């Protein structure tokens, strides 16, 4: 993971990173989050089909307001209402993220309600939120 982070994000000024189906865990998400918080280059991050879980989402949510990410895909990562809460809280103040994919996770009614509240009261930037098959 450190090689990808250093080579693609830091040194190569890569605007998009696609890491589908790589068995990426919360530890890998933490490494990515640390790097994303230190660059203003990365705009799109696609992490579908990994094992990031709520803990990894927490790390990513912490840096979203310091990042230039406009697209984030966390589909098929075992995310529950807890992870949805981390993201919904961040979206209250985030002004860069435009597209968020969270399909095929385990987000329930509580998580859906948190997103609904955030988007109707606080966030006008997000244009696309995909929550199907939760």
XYZ file of N, CA and C in Angstrom:
402
model
N 0.829 -1.194 0.000
C 0.000 0.000 0.000
C 0.871 1.254 0.000
N 1.953 1.238 0.765
C 2.819 2.421 0.808
C 3.401 2.753 -0.562
N 3.690 1.718 -1.357
C 4.226 1.939 -2.701
C 3.195 2.652 -3.572
N 1.947 2.218 -3.497
C 0.878 2.856 -4.269
C 0.708 4.298 -3.836
N 0.676 4.504 -2.544
C 0.473 5.852 -2.013
C 1.598 6.772 -2.444
N 2.827 6.322 -2.252
C 3.965 7.166 -2.605
C 4.073 7.369 -4.111
N 3.922 6.295 -4.870
C 4.090 6.382 -6.319
C 2.969 7.097 -7.035
N 1.740 6.796 -6.665
C 0.600 7.339 -7.410
C 0.105 8.669 -6.867
N 0.013 8.784 -5.581
C -0.602 9.981 -5.009
C 0.414 11.096 -4.793
N 1.502 10.783 -4.144
C 2.447 11.829 -3.753
C 3.372 12.228 -4.907
N 4.065 11.263 -5.513
C 5.065 11.584 -6.531
C 4.501 11.842 -7.922
N 3.473 11.147 -8.317
C 2.973 11.230 -9.683
C 1.825 12.213 -9.861
N 1.379 12.785 -8.813
C 0.293 13.761 -8.908
C -0.920 13.182 -9.640
N -1.317 12.005 -9.229
C -2.407 11.257 -9.851
C -3.763 11.807 -9.398
N -4.624 12.269 -10.321
C -5.919 12.819 -9.920
C -6.985 11.763 -9.635
N -6.793 10.520 -10.131
C -7.772 9.447 -9.917
C -7.057 8.184 -9.471
N -7.641 7.510 -8.491
C -7.074 6.258 -8.000
C -8.195 5.237 -7.867
N -8.057 4.125 -8.572
C -9.058 3.055 -8.584
C -8.421 1.817 -7.964
N -8.903 1.413 -6.809
C -8.382 0.237 -6.108
C -9.510 -0.751 -5.818
N -10.212 -1.151 -6.854
C -11.307 -2.111 -6.723
C -10.776 -3.485 -6.308
N -11.524 -4.171 -5.447
C -11.297 -5.590 -5.127
C -9.842 -5.910 -4.788
N -9.287 -5.209 -3.834
C -7.891 -5.421 -3.444
C -7.720 -5.886 -2.005
N -8.768 -6.326 -1.373
C -8.739 -6.764 0.024
C -8.160 -5.664 0.920
N -8.434 -4.440 0.575
C -7.984 -3.285 1.344
C -8.776 -3.221 2.649
N -8.090 -3.125 3.768
C -8.743 -3.104 5.077
C -8.746 -1.689 5.650
N -9.209 -1.572 6.877
C -9.222 -0.266 7.541
C -7.802 0.281 7.698
N -6.822 -0.603 7.855
C -5.433 -0.155 7.965
C -4.973 0.493 6.653
N -5.317 -0.108 5.533
C -4.998 0.486 4.237
C -5.721 1.805 4.027
N -6.967 1.866 4.501
C -7.736 3.111 4.400
C -7.076 4.215 5.219
N -6.501 3.854 6.355
C -5.816 4.845 7.178
C -4.579 5.385 6.455
N -3.823 4.510 5.816
C -2.646 4.940 5.055
C -3.066 5.876 3.920
N -4.118 5.498 3.206
C -4.632 6.361 2.136
C -5.084 7.712 2.677
N -5.821 7.681 3.774
C -6.336 8.917 4.363
C -5.202 9.858 4.752
N -4.164 9.316 5.355
C -3.022 10.149 5.742
C -2.397 10.825 4.521
N -2.297 10.103 3.429
C -1.697 10.658 2.212
C -2.612 11.660 1.530
N -3.899 11.348 1.487
C -4.859 12.245 0.842
C -4.914 13.582 1.568
N -4.786 13.540 2.881
C -4.810 14.770 3.661
C -3.605 15.655 3.424
N -2.556 15.082 2.812
C -1.322 15.831 2.577
C -1.118 16.230 1.119
N -2.129 16.059 0.290
C -2.009 16.441 -1.117
C -3.292 17.123 -1.577
N -3.174 17.958 -2.557
C -4.370 18.587 -3.117
C -4.565 18.173 -4.570
N -4.046 17.007 -4.928
C -4.095 16.519 -6.302
C -5.245 15.537 -6.525
N -5.420 14.588 -5.618
C -6.380 13.505 -5.820
C -7.814 14.027 -5.809
N -8.543 13.747 -6.881
C -9.934 14.179 -7.000
C -10.919 13.020 -6.962
N -10.496 11.837 -7.403
C -11.388 10.681 -7.455
C -10.736 9.486 -6.780
N -11.478 8.865 -5.860
C -10.985 7.689 -5.151
C -12.069 6.621 -5.177
N -11.753 5.485 -5.785
C -12.700 4.383 -5.932
C -12.153 3.161 -5.202
N -12.831 2.768 -4.137
C -12.373 1.680 -3.272
C -13.407 0.563 -3.155
N -14.185 0.336 -4.175
C -15.252 -0.661 -4.137
C -14.701 -2.076 -3.936
N -15.507 -2.910 -3.280
C -15.198 -4.326 -3.161
C -14.011 -4.645 -2.281
N -13.772 -3.851 -1.273
C -12.684 -4.105 -0.337
C -13.260 -4.462 1.032
N -12.466 -4.334 2.067
C -12.890 -4.652 3.429
C -12.597 -3.476 4.357
N -12.984 -2.300 3.915
C -12.646 -1.077 4.635
C -13.399 -0.964 5.954
N -14.644 -1.318 5.979
C -15.510 -1.314 7.167
C -15.687 0.092 7.748
N -16.409 0.171 8.841
C -16.703 1.459 9.474
C -15.448 2.158 9.989
N -14.485 1.394 10.457
C -13.249 1.991 10.981
C -12.491 2.709 9.862
N -12.375 2.074 8.719
C -11.718 2.705 7.578
C -12.461 3.933 7.092
N -13.792 3.862 7.119
C -14.609 5.016 6.738
C -14.342 6.179 7.687
N -14.168 5.867 8.958
C -13.865 6.913 9.946
C -12.579 7.651 9.565
N -11.527 6.916 9.206
C -10.266 7.544 8.798
C -10.463 8.432 7.571
N -11.199 7.933 6.602
C -11.434 8.713 5.383
C -12.298 9.940 5.655
N -13.298 9.784 6.499
C -14.182 10.915 6.822
C -13.409 12.039 7.515
N -12.425 11.676 8.320
C -11.643 12.686 9.037
C -10.880 13.624 8.105
N -10.500 13.139 6.927
C -9.697 13.977 6.024
C -10.502 14.585 4.882
N -11.759 14.217 4.748
C -12.538 14.698 3.601
C -12.592 16.215 3.501
N -12.677 16.895 4.600
C -12.758 18.357 4.547
C -11.422 19.019 4.235
N -10.328 18.262 4.334
C -9.004 18.788 3.979
C -8.584 18.345 2.581
N -9.412 17.570 1.928
C -9.031 17.003 0.638
C -9.694 17.752 -0.514
N -9.257 17.398 -1.723
C -9.861 17.941 -2.935
C -10.726 16.897 -3.625
N -11.081 15.835 -2.913
C -11.893 14.769 -3.507
C -13.250 15.299 -3.959
N -13.590 14.999 -5.200
C -14.919 15.318 -5.714
C -15.756 14.056 -5.875
N -15.095 12.891 -5.980
C -15.788 11.610 -6.124
C -15.174 10.588 -5.180
N -16.044 9.879 -4.455
C -15.602 8.835 -3.532
C -16.555 7.661 -3.649
N -16.005 6.485 -3.928
C -16.826 5.285 -4.027
C -16.358 4.262 -3.002
N -17.275 3.905 -2.108
C -17.002 2.947 -1.037
C -18.014 1.803 -1.070
N -18.475 1.444 -2.227
C -19.468 0.384 -2.357
C -18.857 -0.974 -2.016
N -19.689 -1.862 -1.503
C -19.293 -3.234 -1.175
C -18.113 -3.286 -0.203
N -18.253 -2.602 0.927
C -17.199 -2.568 1.932
C -17.680 -2.917 3.334
N -18.888 -3.427 3.480
C -19.393 -3.811 4.793
C -19.688 -2.635 5.708
N -20.005 -1.497 5.142
C -20.268 -0.286 5.923
C -21.670 -0.360 6.519
N -21.784 0.007 7.794
C -23.063 -0.025 8.508
C -23.517 1.401 8.828
N -24.525 1.499 9.686
C -25.019 2.813 10.111
C -23.920 3.650 10.766
N -22.981 2.987 11.445
C -21.890 3.728 12.091
C -21.039 4.453 11.048
N -20.665 3.765 9.991
C -19.904 4.399 8.915
C -20.693 5.496 8.226
N -21.992 5.258 8.060
C -22.863 6.281 7.469
C -22.874 7.528 8.341
N -22.864 7.332 9.648
C -22.845 8.480 10.562
C -21.562 9.291 10.398
N -20.413 8.619 10.287
C -19.147 9.334 10.071
C -19.216 10.188 8.805
N -19.723 9.600 7.736
C -19.801 10.328 6.468
C -20.826 11.454 6.511
N -21.982 11.196 7.104
C -23.029 12.225 7.188
C -22.542 13.428 7.992
N -21.826 13.173 9.069
C -21.284 14.277 9.874
C -20.293 15.104 9.063
N -19.435 14.443 8.319
C -18.459 15.147 7.492
C -19.137 15.948 6.388
N -20.188 15.384 5.810
C -20.894 16.073 4.725
C -21.573 17.360 5.182
N -21.767 17.513 6.476
C -22.380 18.750 6.977
C -21.528 19.972 6.658
N -20.215 19.782 6.605
C -19.317 20.913 6.365
C -18.492 20.775 5.091
N -18.538 19.630 4.434
C -17.744 19.406 3.227
C -18.316 20.182 2.049
N -17.427 20.831 1.290
C -17.860 21.614 0.139
C -17.170 21.198 -1.158
N -16.504 20.043 -1.165
C -15.834 19.594 -2.386
C -16.445 18.323 -2.963
N -16.911 17.414 -2.129
C -17.411 16.125 -2.607
C -18.726 16.304 -3.359
N -18.757 15.809 -4.587
C -19.951 15.932 -5.434
C -20.651 14.594 -5.664
N -19.883 13.492 -5.640
C -20.451 12.169 -5.898
C -19.962 11.176 -4.851
N -20.923 10.432 -4.271
C -20.611 9.446 -3.239
C -21.397 8.175 -3.522
N -20.674 7.083 -3.720
C -21.290 5.784 -3.974
C -21.128 4.898 -2.740
N -22.241 4.366 -2.257
C -22.238 3.489 -1.080
C -23.146 2.272 -1.285
N -23.347 1.861 -2.511
C -24.265 0.748 -2.751
C -23.670 -0.584 -2.271
N -24.547 -1.553 -2.023
C -24.182 -2.900 -1.557
C -23.350 -2.877 -0.273
N -23.792 -2.103 0.699
C -23.215 -2.135 2.036
C -24.294 -2.637 2.988
N -24.209 -2.290 4.253
C -25.211 -2.720 5.235
C -25.759 -1.517 5.992
N -26.009 -0.454 5.269
C -26.538 0.766 5.870
C -28.042 0.608 6.019
N -28.526 0.808 7.237
C -29.940 0.627 7.529
C -30.706 1.941 7.582
N -31.888 1.867 8.181
C -32.768 3.037 8.257
C -32.121 4.213 8.983
N -31.401 3.930 10.059
C -30.758 5.008 10.826
C -29.739 5.754 9.964
N -28.924 5.013 9.238
C -27.938 5.640 8.358
C -28.582 6.430 7.235
N -29.643 5.870 6.671
C -30.363 6.573 5.602
C -30.945 7.889 6.116
N -31.478 7.855 7.335
C -32.059 9.062 7.922
C -30.992 10.127 8.172
N -29.799 9.694 8.596
C -28.710 10.652 8.814
C -28.327 11.352 7.511
N -28.244 10.588 6.429
C -27.945 11.208 5.130
C -29.052 12.170 4.722
N -30.293 11.759 4.894
C -31.425 12.622 4.523
C -31.389 13.932 5.300
N -31.152 13.850 6.603
C -31.086 15.057 7.427
C -29.938 15.971 6.994
N -28.774 15.383 6.774
C -27.607 16.174 6.377
C -27.830 16.862 5.039
N -28.363 16.130 4.083
C -28.522 16.696 2.742
C -29.632 17.734 2.659
N -30.638 17.624 3.497
C -31.716 18.618 3.449
C -31.420 19.849 4.291
N -30.548 19.721 5.275
C -30.293 20.846 6.183
C -28.928 21.504 6.036
N -27.927 20.748 5.587
C -26.560 21.267 5.682
C -25.772 21.293 4.381
N -25.940 20.306 3.517
C -25.052 20.154 2.375
C -25.772 20.473 1.070
N -25.203 21.386 0.301
C -25.761 21.707 -1.016
C -24.794 21.340 -2.136
N -23.664 20.760 -1.797
C -22.631 20.443 -2.770
C -22.808 19.061 -3.391
N -23.175 18.074 -2.585
C -23.290 16.705 -3.080
C -24.402 16.614 -4.121
N -24.052 16.103 -5.295
C -25.004 15.987 -6.401
C -25.482 14.558 -6.613
N -24.710 13.581 -6.167
C -25.012 12.177 -6.428
C -24.707 11.355 -5.177
N -25.707 10.648 -4.683
C -25.531 9.728 -3.556
C -26.211 8.425 -3.927
N -25.435 7.359 -4.054
C -25.960 6.055 -4.458
C -25.992 5.134 -3.243
N -27.197 4.840 -2.776
C -27.394 3.991 -1.598
C -28.193 2.729 -1.928
N -28.228 2.337 -3.176
C -29.050 1.173 -3.521
C -28.492 -0.119 -2.928
N -29.384 -1.055 -2.716
C -29.045 -2.397 -2.213
C -28.348 -2.361 -0.859
N -28.884 -1.593 0.052
C -28.390 -1.588 1.426
C -29.425 -2.229 2.322
